[in-house]
Amino acid sequence: MQSKEYLRFKELVEEHLLYFLPEVDHKSITLYESMTYSLQAGGKLLRPVLLLAACDFCGGEEKLALPYACAIEYIHTYSLIHDDLPAMDDDDLRRGIPTNHKVFGEAIAILAGDGLLTSAFEAMNKDMLLYFDNTEKLKRRVRAVYEISKGAGCRGMIAGQVADMETENKQCSKELLDYIHVNKTAALIKAAVRAGAHLAGADKKTLGELDEYAENLGLAFQIADDILDIDGDVEKLGKNTGVDLIKKKSTYPCLYGLEESKLRVRELTDNAKRVMEPYYDNAEFFVELAEELANRVK
Amino acid sequence: MQSKEYLRFKELVEEHLLYFLPEVDHKSITLYESMTYSLQAGGKLLRPVLLLAACDFCGGEEKLALPYACAIEYIHTYSLIHDDLPAMDDDDLRRGIPTNHKVFGEAIAILAGDGLLTSAFEAMNKDMLLYFDNTEKLKRRVRAVYEISKGAGCRGMIAGQVADMETENKQCSKELLDYIHVNKTAALIKAAVRAGAHLAGADKKTLGELDEYAENLGLAFQIADDILDIDGDVEKLGKNTGVDLIKKKSTYPCLYGLEESKLRVRELTDNAKRVMEPYYDNAEFFVELAEELANRVK
C-alpha cells in the first residue's frame, strides 16, 4: 500500500505499536520478546490503519484512536501466531521470517498469543480510564471496544477460523466458504472501521456505509489472498505459497476457478468503491486502498 | 467449599455461566461445545464466587456483577485449556474428565481458549452498554474490567505461566517461585476481589483490605495445590497427582519440604483472616473460605 495517506497512518501506528503494551517485569522478558517479535515483523498494518482512517474520516482525532488501532493489531497478530502453530496451519514462515513458535517454541507462542489478546483489552480499558470526566467520549470508547470484541470473537474471527479448520480435507459448500471469509477475515476488518467511526461519534448512516465498504473490502482481500496462495511470489508475500492446496483447504479459486475469482475480487472492489465515492475527495483514501488491494491480483 | 454462602454464590454463577457467552451460529457449534465442555466441568468457581462476595460485601448488587463473575471464570477456564495442551503441561485429566484437547483435538482446544478469553471481554463490554444513562455505574464497570485485564495479562497470570514454564527442569530460586505464585494464581484471584469491590463502588481502604486478603488467600491456595499434587487423592482432585515431580517443576514443597509448606499455608491463611476479622459477621464468608481452603492440606 503506497498511498501517502496510508503510509502516514502506518507510520503513526508503527511509532506507537509497542507503547500500549503493558510494562512487563524483567522476569517475563521472553514473553515480551516473543510478543514483539511477531508484532514488529513488518505486516501491512491494514486493520489499525483502517481504524485510524475511519476515525479521521468521521471527524475524530486520529491520535486519540491510537490505543484502539494498536490493540486491533495485537489481536490480529495473536491470531496469526496461533494460526501458524503446528496443531493449526503448521506454518514455518510468516512475513518473511520464521513463525513465532519456530523461534520461541510452541508453549511460549501460545502464551504470547494469549498475552497479545489480553493486552489489547488491557490497553483499551486503560485508555477508557482517561475519559472519566468526558462521558460522551467514554461511551464512544465502550462502543468501540464492544465492536472489536465482537469482531474478534466467537461470532467473528474465531468462528471463521474454526469453520476453516473443520473444512480442511473436506468438500466445502459455497455458502460455507462465504461464512468462513465473512468471519475469518472481514469481521475484524469491519470491526476496525466501525471502532474508528465510533471513536469519532459517527452517525448511523456513516457507520452503515463504512460497514458496507469494509465488508466488501474484507471479502475481496481474502479472495485475493487465496489467489496469491496459488499465483503469488513467495518472496514478495513473505509466506509460503501452495499451502492451501497441500492442506486441501477450500478456497475461492478452488471452488470457482482462478478467472472467476479475479472477477469476484473486481466486483467486490467496485462495490466497496461505489459506497464511498459519493464522498469524493474525503474518501480518497478508502477508494485508493480498495483499488490497490485488488491490484495485487490483477 | 461447603459454607452456605459459598454454595449460594456458586449456584448463582452456575445458573448464569453460559448466559453471557455470545450466541453462536450453528456453523460454530463445535467451538461452542468445546468452550462449554470445559466451562461446565464442575470447577470450584472460586474466582467468580469471590467476585460476587466482594461486591456483596461492599454493598453492591451481586446480580448485576454476574457478567463480570462469569467472565472471570471464562478467563480462568481458557487458561486451564491452554495450560493442559501438549505443548504446555500435556495433561490428560482435569476436573475428573478428559482435558479439552483430548476430546476436541488441539486446534479446537486452542481456539476454544481464545474464544473464552475474547468472550469474557465481549460479555463485560456488552454489559457496559446498559449503563450509558448511569455514568457512575459505567465508570465502576470500566474499573472492574481494567482490573480483570491486568490480572489476566502480561503483568499477571500470563507472566506467571511463562515463568512457570521456563523453570521446568531447572533450579528455581525462592524469589522466582514467589513471583510465579503471585502472578500465576494470586493475580486473578486478586483481580476477582478487586473487580467485585469496584462494581460496588468500594472505597480505597476496603479495596486495600480485600486486596491483602486475596493475595494471602491466593498464595495459600497455590501452595496447598502444590502440596495436594504430592499428597492428594486423584479421585478427589479430579486430576493426576505427582505431575509436578515428573516435570521437575519447582514447587513450594520441593524447595521447602512438606511440613514447612503446610506451616506457610497456615501462616498465609491466618494473615488473610486477620485482615477481614475486624468486620466480624459481615466478613464471615471470607474468614470461613480461607479456613476451608487451608483445611484441604491440614
Coordinates of C-alpha atoms in Angstrom, one line a residue:
Chain A
M1 CA 0.0 0.0 0.0
Q2 CA 1.7 3.1 -1.3
S3 CA -0.7 6.0 -0.9
K4 CA 0.6 8.9 1.0
E5 CA -2.2 8.8 3.5
Y6 CA -1.8 5.0 4.1
L7 CA 1.9 5.5 4.8
R8 CA 1.2 8.4 7.2
F9 CA -1.3 6.3 9.2
K10 CA 1.0 3.3 9.0
E11 CA 3.9 5.3 10.4
L12 CA 1.8 6.6 13.2
V13 CA 0.9 3.0 14.2
E14 CA 4.5 1.8 13.9
E15 CA 5.7 4.5 16.2
H16 CA 3.2 3.6 18.8
L17 CA 2.8 -0.2 18.4
L18 CA 4.8 -1.2 21.5
Y19 CA 3.7 1.9 23.5
F20 CA 0.4 0.4 24.6
L21 CA 1.7 -2.9 25.7
P22 CA 1.8 -3.3 29.5
E23 CA 5.2 -2.8 31.1
V24 CA 6.4 -6.2 31.9
D25 CA 8.7 -7.4 34.6
H26 CA 12.2 -8.5 33.5
K27 CA 11.2 -12.0 34.6
S28 CA 8.7 -12.0 31.8
I29 CA 11.2 -10.8 29.2
T30 CA 10.8 -13.9 27.0
L31 CA 7.1 -13.3 26.8
Y32 CA 7.7 -9.7 25.8
E33 CA 10.3 -10.7 23.2
S34 CA 8.0 -13.2 21.7
M35 CA 5.1 -10.8 21.5
T36 CA 7.1 -8.0 20.0
Y37 CA 8.9 -10.4 17.6
S38 CA 5.6 -11.0 15.8
L39 CA 4.3 -7.5 16.3
Q40 CA 7.3 -6.0 14.6
A41 CA 7.6 -8.5 11.7
G42 CA 6.5 -5.8 9.3
G43 CA 2.9 -6.5 8.5
K44 CA 0.7 -4.2 6.4
L45 CA -1.0 -2.9 9.5
L46 CA -4.2 -2.8 7.4
R47 CA -6.6 -3.1 10.4
P48 CA -5.1 -0.3 12.5
V49 CA -4.7 1.9 9.5
L50 CA -8.3 1.4 8.6
L51 CA -9.3 2.2 12.2
L52 CA -7.4 5.5 12.2
A53 CA -8.7 6.4 8.7
A54 CA -12.3 5.7 9.7
C55 CA -11.9 7.8 12.8
D56 CA -10.3 10.6 10.8
F57 CA -13.0 10.4 8.1
C58 CA -15.7 10.8 10.7
G59 CA -14.0 13.9 12.2
G60 CA -12.3 12.3 15.1
E61 CA -8.8 12.9 16.4
E62 CA -6.7 10.0 15.0
K63 CA -4.1 10.3 17.7
L64 CA -6.7 9.6 20.4
A65 CA -7.6 6.4 18.4
L66 CA -4.1 5.0 18.6
P67 CA -4.6 2.7 21.6
Y68 CA -7.5 1.1 19.8
A69 CA -5.6 0.9 16.5
C70 CA -2.7 -0.8 18.2
A71 CA -5.0 -3.1 20.1
I72 CA -6.6 -4.4 16.9
E73 CA -3.1 -5.1 15.6
Y74 CA -2.3 -7.0 18.8
I75 CA -5.4 -9.1 18.2
H76 CA -4.6 -9.7 14.5
T77 CA -1.1 -10.7 15.4
Y78 CA -2.2 -13.1 18.2
S79 CA -4.5 -14.7 15.6
L80 CA -1.6 -15.2 13.2
I81 CA 0.7 -16.7 15.9
H82 CA -2.0 -19.2 17.0
D83 CA -2.9 -19.9 13.4
D84 CA 0.7 -20.8 12.5
L85 CA 1.0 -23.4 15.3
P86 CA 1.7 -27.0 14.4
A87 CA -1.7 -28.0 15.7
M88 CA -3.3 -25.4 13.4
D89 CA -1.8 -24.5 10.0
D90 CA 1.7 -25.6 10.9
D91 CA 3.4 -22.8 9.0
D92 CA 7.2 -22.1 9.2
L93 CA 7.3 -18.7 7.5
R94 CA 5.3 -15.6 8.1
R95 CA 6.0 -12.1 6.9
G96 CA 9.4 -13.3 5.5
I97 CA 10.7 -14.6 8.8
P98 CA 10.3 -17.8 10.8
T99 CA 7.0 -18.1 12.6
N100 CA 6.8 -17.4 16.3
H101 CA 6.8 -21.0 17.5
K102 CA 9.8 -21.7 15.3
V103 CA 11.8 -19.2 17.3
F104 CA 10.3 -19.3 20.8
G105 CA 8.8 -22.8 20.9
E106 CA 5.2 -23.8 21.0
A107 CA 4.5 -23.1 24.6
I108 CA 5.7 -19.5 24.5
A109 CA 4.0 -18.9 21.2
I110 CA 0.7 -20.0 22.7
L111 CA 1.3 -17.7 25.7
A112 CA 2.5 -14.8 23.5
G113 CA -0.8 -15.0 21.6
D114 CA -2.8 -15.1 24.8
G115 CA -0.7 -12.2 26.0
L116 CA -1.3 -10.1 23.0
L117 CA -5.1 -10.7 23.1
T118 CA -5.3 -9.8 26.7
S119 CA -3.0 -6.8 26.3
A120 CA -5.4 -5.5 23.6
F121 CA -8.2 -5.3 26.1
E122 CA -5.9 -4.1 28.8
A123 CA -4.7 -1.2 26.6
M124 CA -8.2 -0.2 25.5
N125 CA -9.6 -0.3 29.0
K126 CA -6.7 1.6 30.4
D127 CA -7.4 4.3 27.9
M128 CA -11.0 4.5 29.0
L129 CA -9.9 5.5 32.5
L130 CA -8.7 8.8 31.0
Y131 CA -12.2 9.8 29.9
F132 CA -14.0 9.7 33.3
D133 CA -14.7 13.4 33.1
N134 CA -16.0 13.2 29.5
T135 CA -18.9 10.9 29.5
E136 CA -19.6 11.2 25.8
K137 CA -16.1 10.2 24.8
L138 CA -16.1 7.4 27.4
K139 CA -19.3 6.0 25.8
R140 CA -17.7 6.1 22.3
R141 CA -14.8 4.1 23.6
V142 CA -17.1 1.5 25.2
R143 CA -18.9 1.1 21.8
A144 CA -15.5 0.8 20.0
V145 CA -14.2 -1.9 22.3
Y146 CA -17.5 -3.8 22.0
E147 CA -17.2 -3.8 18.2
I148 CA -13.7 -5.1 18.4
S149 CA -14.5 -7.8 20.9
K150 CA -17.4 -9.0 18.7
G151 CA -15.4 -8.9 15.5
A152 CA -12.5 -10.9 17.2
G153 CA -14.8 -13.3 19.0
C154 CA -17.0 -16.4 18.6
R155 CA -19.4 -14.6 16.2
G156 CA -16.5 -13.2 14.2
M157 CA -12.9 -14.1 13.6
I158 CA -12.7 -17.2 15.8
A159 CA -15.9 -18.6 14.3
G160 CA -14.3 -18.3 10.9
Q161 CA -11.1 -20.0 12.0
V162 CA -13.0 -22.9 13.5
A163 CA -15.0 -23.4 10.3
D164 CA -11.8 -23.0 8.2
M165 CA -10.1 -25.7 10.3
E166 CA -13.1 -28.0 10.1
T167 CA -13.4 -27.9 6.3
E168 CA -9.7 -29.0 5.7
N169 CA -9.7 -32.1 3.6
K170 CA -13.4 -31.9 3.2
Q171 CA -15.8 -30.7 0.4
C172 CA -16.9 -27.2 1.3
S173 CA -20.1 -25.6 0.0
K174 CA -20.1 -22.1 -1.5
E175 CA -22.2 -21.0 1.4
L176 CA -19.8 -22.3 4.0
L177 CA -16.9 -20.7 2.2
D178 CA -18.7 -17.4 2.3
Y179 CA -19.3 -17.9 6.0
I180 CA -15.6 -18.6 6.5
H181 CA -14.5 -15.4 4.6
V182 CA -17.0 -13.2 6.2
N183 CA -15.9 -14.3 9.7
K184 CA -12.3 -15.2 9.4
T185 CA -11.2 -12.0 7.6
A186 CA -14.0 -9.5 7.0
A187 CA -15.2 -9.4 10.6
L188 CA -12.1 -7.9 12.2
I189 CA -11.7 -5.5 9.2
K190 CA -15.3 -4.4 9.7
A191 CA -14.7 -4.1 13.5
A192 CA -11.6 -1.8 12.8
V193 CA -13.6 0.5 10.6
R194 CA -16.6 0.5 12.9
A195 CA -14.5 1.1 16.0
G196 CA -12.7 4.0 14.4
A197 CA -16.1 5.5 13.4
H198 CA -17.5 5.0 16.9
L199 CA -14.5 6.8 18.4
A200 CA -15.3 9.8 16.3
G201 CA -19.0 9.6 17.3
A202 CA -20.2 8.8 13.8
D203 CA -23.9 8.8 13.0
K204 CA -25.7 5.6 11.9
K205 CA -25.7 6.4 8.2
T206 CA -21.9 6.9 8.0
L207 CA -21.4 3.8 10.2
G208 CA -23.6 1.8 7.8
E209 CA -21.7 2.9 4.8
L210 CA -18.3 2.3 6.3
D211 CA -19.5 -1.1 7.3
E212 CA -20.6 -2.0 3.8
Y213 CA -17.3 -0.7 2.4
A214 CA -15.3 -2.8 4.9
E215 CA -17.3 -6.0 4.3
N216 CA -16.7 -5.8 0.6
L217 CA -13.0 -4.8 1.1
G218 CA -12.5 -7.7 3.6
L219 CA -14.0 -10.3 1.2
A220 CA -12.0 -9.0 -1.7
F221 CA -8.9 -9.1 0.4
Q222 CA -9.4 -12.7 1.4
I223 CA -10.2 -13.9 -2.1
A224 CA -7.1 -12.1 -3.3
D225 CA -5.1 -13.8 -0.6
D226 CA -6.4 -17.1 -1.8
I227 CA -5.4 -16.3 -5.4
L228 CA -1.9 -15.2 -4.3
D229 CA -1.5 -18.5 -2.5
I230 CA -1.7 -20.1 -5.9
D231 CA -0.3 -17.4 -8.1
G232 CA 1.9 -15.3 -5.8
D233 CA 5.6 -14.9 -5.3
V234 CA 6.9 -16.3 -2.0
E235 CA 9.5 -13.6 -1.6
K236 CA 7.0 -10.8 -2.2
L237 CA 4.4 -12.4 0.1
G238 CA 6.8 -13.3 2.8
K239 CA 5.0 -16.6 3.3
N240 CA 4.9 -20.0 1.6
T241 CA 2.5 -20.5 -1.3
G242 CA 0.6 -23.5 -2.4
V243 CA -0.2 -24.1 1.2
D244 CA -4.0 -24.2 0.8
L245 CA -3.7 -26.9 -1.9
I246 CA -1.5 -29.1 0.2
K247 CA -3.9 -28.8 3.1
K248 CA -6.8 -29.3 0.8
K249 CA -8.4 -26.1 2.1
S250 CA -11.4 -24.9 0.3
T251 CA -10.6 -21.6 -1.3
Y252 CA -12.4 -19.4 -3.7
P253 CA -10.1 -20.3 -6.7
C254 CA -10.5 -23.9 -5.8
L255 CA -14.4 -23.8 -5.9
Y256 CA -14.8 -21.2 -8.7
G257 CA -11.5 -21.2 -10.7
L258 CA -8.9 -18.5 -11.0
E259 CA -10.6 -16.3 -13.5
E260 CA -14.0 -16.3 -11.8
S261 CA -12.1 -15.5 -8.5
K262 CA -10.4 -12.5 -10.1
L263 CA -13.7 -11.2 -11.4
R264 CA -15.2 -11.6 -8.0
V265 CA -12.3 -9.5 -6.5
R266 CA -13.1 -6.9 -9.1
E267 CA -16.8 -6.9 -8.3
L268 CA -16.3 -6.6 -4.6
T269 CA -13.8 -3.9 -5.0
D270 CA -16.2 -1.9 -7.2
N271 CA -18.9 -2.4 -4.6
A272 CA -16.6 -1.1 -1.9
K273 CA -15.6 1.9 -4.0
R274 CA -19.2 2.7 -5.0
V275 CA -20.2 3.1 -1.3
M276 CA -17.5 5.7 -0.7
E277 CA -17.3 7.5 -4.0
P278 CA -20.2 10.0 -3.1
Y279 CA -17.8 11.5 -0.6
Y280 CA -15.4 12.5 -3.3
D281 CA -12.1 13.8 -2.0
N282 CA -12.9 13.0 1.6
A283 CA -13.0 9.3 0.8
E284 CA -10.0 9.2 -1.5
F285 CA -8.1 7.1 1.0
F286 CA -10.7 4.4 1.0
V287 CA -11.2 4.3 -2.7
E288 CA -7.5 4.1 -3.4
L289 CA -7.0 1.4 -0.8
A290 CA -9.7 -0.8 -2.3
E291 CA -8.1 -0.4 -5.7
E292 CA -4.6 -1.1 -4.5
L293 CA -5.6 -4.2 -2.7
A294 CA -7.4 -5.5 -5.8
N295 CA -4.4 -4.7 -8.0
R296 CA -2.3 -7.3 -6.2
V297 CA -4.1 -10.0 -8.3
K298 CA -5.0 -8.0 -11.4
Chain B
M1 CA -16.3 -25.3 49.8
Q2 CA -19.3 -26.1 51.9
S3 CA -20.4 -22.8 53.5
K4 CA -24.0 -21.9 52.8
E5 CA -22.9 -18.5 51.4
Y6 CA -20.4 -20.1 49.1
L7 CA -22.9 -22.5 47.8
R8 CA -25.4 -19.7 47.2
F9 CA -22.9 -17.7 45.2
K10 CA -21.8 -20.8 43.3
E11 CA -25.3 -21.7 42.4
L12 CA -25.9 -18.2 41.1
V13 CA -22.8 -18.4 38.9
E14 CA -23.7 -21.9 37.7
E15 CA -27.2 -20.8 36.6
H16 CA -25.7 -17.9 34.5
L17 CA -22.4 -19.4 33.4
L18 CA -23.5 -19.9 29.8
Y19 CA -25.9 -17.0 29.7
F20 CA -23.2 -14.4 28.9
L21 CA -21.5 -16.3 26.1
P22 CA -22.2 -14.8 22.7
E23 CA -24.9 -16.5 20.7
V24 CA -23.0 -18.6 18.2
D25 CA -24.1 -19.6 14.7
H26 CA -24.9 -23.3 14.2
K27 CA -21.8 -23.5 12.0
S28 CA -19.7 -22.7 15.1
I29 CA -21.3 -25.4 17.1
T30 CA -18.0 -27.3 17.7
L31 CA -16.4 -24.2 19.1
Y32 CA -19.4 -23.7 21.5
E33 CA -19.4 -27.3 22.6
S34 CA -15.7 -27.2 23.3
M35 CA -15.9 -24.0 25.3
T36 CA -18.9 -25.2 27.3
Y37 CA -17.4 -28.6 27.8
S38 CA -14.6 -27.1 29.9
L39 CA -16.8 -24.4 31.5
Q40 CA -19.2 -27.0 32.8
A41 CA -16.7 -29.5 34.0
G42 CA -17.6 -28.7 37.6
G43 CA -14.9 -26.4 38.9
K44 CA -14.9 -24.8 42.3
L45 CA -15.9 -21.4 40.7
L46 CA -13.6 -19.8 43.3
R47 CA -12.9 -16.7 41.3
P48 CA -16.5 -15.8 40.3
V49 CA -17.7 -16.6 43.8
L50 CA -15.1 -14.3 45.2
L51 CA -16.1 -11.5 42.8
L52 CA -19.7 -11.8 43.8
A53 CA -18.9 -12.0 47.5
A54 CA -16.6 -8.9 47.3
C55 CA -19.4 -7.0 45.5
D56 CA -21.9 -8.1 48.1
F57 CA -19.5 -7.2 51.0
C58 CA -19.1 -3.7 49.6
G59 CA -22.8 -3.1 49.4
G60 CA -23.3 -3.8 45.7
E61 CA -26.0 -5.8 44.0
E62 CA -24.5 -9.2 43.3
K63 CA -26.8 -10.0 40.4
L64 CA -25.5 -7.0 38.5
A65 CA -22.0 -8.4 39.0
L66 CA -22.8 -11.7 37.3
P67 CA -21.5 -10.8 33.8
Y68 CA -18.1 -10.0 35.4
A69 CA -18.2 -13.1 37.6
C70 CA -18.9 -15.3 34.7
A71 CA -16.3 -13.5 32.5
I72 CA -13.6 -14.2 35.1
E73 CA -14.5 -17.9 35.0
Y74 CA -14.2 -17.8 31.2
I75 CA -10.7 -16.4 31.6
H76 CA -9.8 -19.0 34.3
T77 CA -11.2 -21.8 32.1
Y78 CA -9.3 -20.7 29.0
S79 CA -6.1 -20.6 31.0
L80 CA -6.6 -24.2 32.1
I81 CA -7.4 -25.4 28.5
H82 CA -4.3 -23.8 27.1
D83 CA -2.2 -25.0 30.1
D84 CA -3.3 -28.6 29.6
L85 CA -2.2 -28.6 25.9
P86 CA 0.6 -31.0 24.8
A87 CA 3.0 -28.1 24.2
M88 CA 2.4 -26.8 27.7
D89 CA 1.6 -29.2 30.7
D90 CA 0.4 -32.0 28.5
D91 CA -2.4 -33.1 30.9
D92 CA -5.0 -35.7 30.1
L93 CA -7.3 -35.3 33.0
R94 CA -8.8 -32.2 34.5
R95 CA -11.7 -31.9 36.9
G96 CA -12.2 -35.7 36.7
I97 CA -12.8 -35.8 32.9
P98 CA -10.5 -35.8 29.8
T99 CA -8.9 -32.4 29.1
N100 CA -10.3 -30.3 26.3
H101 CA -7.8 -31.3 23.6
K102 CA -8.2 -34.9 24.4
V103 CA -11.9 -34.6 23.4
F104 CA -11.8 -31.9 20.7
G105 CA -8.3 -32.0 19.4
E106 CA -5.5 -29.5 19.8
A107 CA -6.7 -27.0 17.2
I108 CA -10.2 -26.6 18.6
A109 CA -8.8 -26.5 22.1
I110 CA -6.6 -23.6 21.2
L111 CA -9.5 -21.8 19.6
A112 CA -11.9 -22.6 22.4
G113 CA -9.4 -21.0 24.8
D114 CA -9.1 -17.9 22.5
G115 CA -12.9 -17.9 22.3
L116 CA -13.4 -18.0 26.0
L117 CA -10.9 -15.2 26.6
T118 CA -12.5 -13.0 23.9
S119 CA -16.0 -13.8 25.1
A120 CA -15.0 -12.6 28.6
F121 CA -14.3 -9.1 27.3
E122 CA -17.2 -9.2 24.9
A123 CA -19.6 -10.1 27.8
M124 CA -18.2 -7.4 30.1
N125 CA -18.3 -4.7 27.4
K126 CA -21.8 -5.6 26.3
D127 CA -22.9 -5.2 29.9
M128 CA -21.3 -1.7 30.0
L129 CA -23.6 -0.6 27.2
L130 CA -26.5 -1.0 29.6
Y131 CA -25.2 1.8 31.8
F132 CA -25.0 4.7 29.4
D133 CA -27.5 6.6 31.5
N134 CA -25.7 5.9 34.8
T135 CA -22.3 7.3 34.5
E136 CA -21.2 6.4 38.0
K137 CA -22.1 2.7 37.4
L138 CA -20.4 2.8 34.0
K139 CA -17.2 4.0 35.5
R140 CA -17.3 1.3 38.1
R141 CA -17.5 -1.2 35.3
V142 CA -14.6 0.2 33.4
R143 CA -12.5 0.0 36.6
A144 CA -13.6 -3.6 37.1
V145 CA -12.7 -4.7 33.6
Y146 CA -9.4 -3.0 33.8
E147 CA -8.6 -4.9 37.0
I148 CA -9.5 -8.2 35.3
S149 CA -7.5 -7.4 32.2
K150 CA -4.4 -6.6 34.3
G151 CA -4.8 -9.7 36.5
A152 CA -5.2 -12.0 33.5
G153 CA -2.4 -10.4 31.4
C154 CA 1.3 -10.0 31.0
R155 CA 1.7 -8.4 34.4
G156 CA -0.4 -11.1 36.0
M157 CA -1.5 -14.6 35.1
I158 CA 0.3 -14.9 31.8
A159 CA 3.6 -13.7 33.3
G160 CA 3.3 -16.3 35.9
Q161 CA 2.6 -19.1 33.4
V162 CA 5.6 -18.1 31.3
A163 CA 7.9 -18.1 34.3
D164 CA 6.4 -21.4 35.4
M165 CA 7.1 -22.9 32.0
E166 CA 10.6 -21.6 31.9
T167 CA 11.7 -23.1 35.2
E168 CA 10.6 -26.6 34.3
N169 CA 13.6 -28.9 34.7
K170 CA 15.6 -26.0 36.2
Q171 CA 16.7 -24.9 39.6
C172 CA 14.3 -22.2 40.7
S173 CA 15.1 -19.6 43.4
K174 CA 12.7 -18.9 46.2
E175 CA 12.3 -15.4 44.9
L176 CA 11.3 -16.7 41.4
L177 CA 8.9 -19.2 43.0
D178 CA 7.2 -16.4 44.8
Y179 CA 6.9 -14.5 41.6
I180 CA 5.3 -17.4 39.8
H181 CA 2.8 -17.9 42.6
V182 CA 1.9 -14.2 42.9
N183 CA 1.3 -14.0 39.2
K184 CA 0.1 -17.4 38.1
T185 CA -2.5 -17.8 40.8
A186 CA -2.9 -14.8 43.1
A187 CA -3.2 -12.2 40.4
L188 CA -6.5 -13.4 39.0
I189 CA -7.9 -14.1 42.5
K190 CA -7.0 -10.6 43.5
A191 CA -8.5 -9.2 40.3
A192 CA -11.7 -11.1 41.1
V193 CA -12.0 -9.5 44.5
R194 CA -10.9 -6.0 43.3
A195 CA -13.4 -6.1 40.4
G196 CA -16.2 -7.1 42.7
A197 CA -15.3 -4.3 45.1
H198 CA -15.1 -1.8 42.2
L199 CA -18.5 -2.8 40.9
A200 CA -19.9 -1.9 44.3
G201 CA -18.0 1.4 44.3
A202 CA -15.8 0.4 47.2
D203 CA -13.6 3.0 48.9
K204 CA -9.8 2.7 48.8
K205 CA -9.5 1.4 52.4
T206 CA -11.8 -1.5 51.8
L207 CA -10.3 -2.2 48.4
G208 CA -6.8 -2.4 50.0
E209 CA -8.0 -4.8 52.7
L210 CA -9.7 -7.1 50.2
D211 CA -6.6 -6.9 48.1
E212 CA -4.4 -8.0 51.0
Y213 CA -6.9 -10.8 51.9
A214 CA -6.9 -12.0 48.3
E215 CA -3.1 -12.0 47.9
N216 CA -2.7 -14.1 51.0
L217 CA -5.6 -16.4 50.1
G218 CA -4.2 -16.8 46.6
L219 CA -0.7 -17.7 47.7
A220 CA -2.1 -20.2 50.3
F221 CA -4.3 -21.7 47.6
Q222 CA -1.4 -22.3 45.3
I223 CA 0.9 -23.8 47.9
A224 CA -2.0 -26.0 49.0
D225 CA -2.4 -27.1 45.4
D226 CA 1.3 -28.0 45.2
I227 CA 1.0 -30.0 48.4
L228 CA -2.0 -31.8 47.1
D229 CA -0.1 -32.7 43.9
I230 CA 2.2 -34.8 46.2
D231 CA -0.2 -35.7 48.9
G232 CA -3.6 -35.7 47.3
D233 CA -6.1 -38.2 46.2
V234 CA -6.6 -38.4 42.3
E235 CA -10.3 -39.1 42.6
K236 CA -11.0 -36.3 45.0
L237 CA -8.9 -33.8 43.0
G238 CA -10.1 -34.9 39.6
K239 CA -6.6 -34.5 38.2
N240 CA -3.4 -36.6 38.1
T241 CA -1.0 -36.2 41.0
G242 CA 2.8 -36.4 41.1
V243 CA 2.8 -34.3 37.9
D244 CA 5.0 -31.5 39.2
L245 CA 7.6 -34.0 40.3
I246 CA 7.6 -35.8 36.9
K247 CA 8.0 -32.4 35.1
K248 CA 10.6 -31.3 37.6
K249 CA 8.6 -28.2 38.3
S250 CA 9.7 -26.1 41.2
T251 CA 7.1 -26.1 43.8
Y252 CA 6.9 -24.9 47.4
P253 CA 7.1 -28.5 48.9
C254 CA 10.0 -29.2 46.6
L255 CA 12.0 -26.1 47.8
Y256 CA 10.9 -26.0 51.4
G257 CA 9.7 -29.5 52.2
L258 CA 6.1 -30.7 53.1
E259 CA 6.0 -29.6 56.7
E260 CA 7.3 -26.1 56.1
S261 CA 4.9 -25.7 53.2
K262 CA 1.9 -26.7 55.4
L263 CA 3.1 -24.1 58.0
R264 CA 3.3 -21.5 55.3
V265 CA -0.3 -22.3 54.2
R266 CA -1.3 -21.8 57.9
E267 CA 0.5 -18.5 58.1
L268 CA -0.9 -17.1 54.9
T269 CA -4.4 -18.2 55.9
D270 CA -4.1 -16.5 59.3
N271 CA -2.9 -13.4 57.5
A272 CA -5.9 -13.5 55.3
K273 CA -8.3 -14.0 58.2
R274 CA -6.7 -11.3 60.3
V275 CA -7.4 -8.7 57.6
M276 CA -11.1 -9.5 57.5
E277 CA -11.8 -10.4 61.1
P278 CA -12.4 -6.7 62.2
Y279 CA -15.6 -6.9 60.1
Y280 CA -17.0 -9.6 62.3
D281 CA -20.2 -11.2 60.9
N282 CA -20.0 -9.2 57.7
A283 CA -16.8 -10.9 56.7
E284 CA -17.8 -14.4 57.8
F285 CA -17.8 -15.7 54.3
F286 CA -14.2 -14.6 53.7
V287 CA -12.9 -15.9 57.0
E288 CA -14.6 -19.3 56.6
L289 CA -13.4 -19.6 53.0
A290 CA -9.7 -19.0 53.9
E291 CA -10.1 -21.7 56.6
E292 CA -11.8 -24.2 54.4
L293 CA -9.2 -23.8 51.6
A294 CA -6.4 -24.3 54.2
N295 CA -8.0 -27.3 55.7
R296 CA -7.6 -29.2 52.4
V297 CA -4.0 -29.8 53.4
K298 CA -4.2 -29.9 57.2

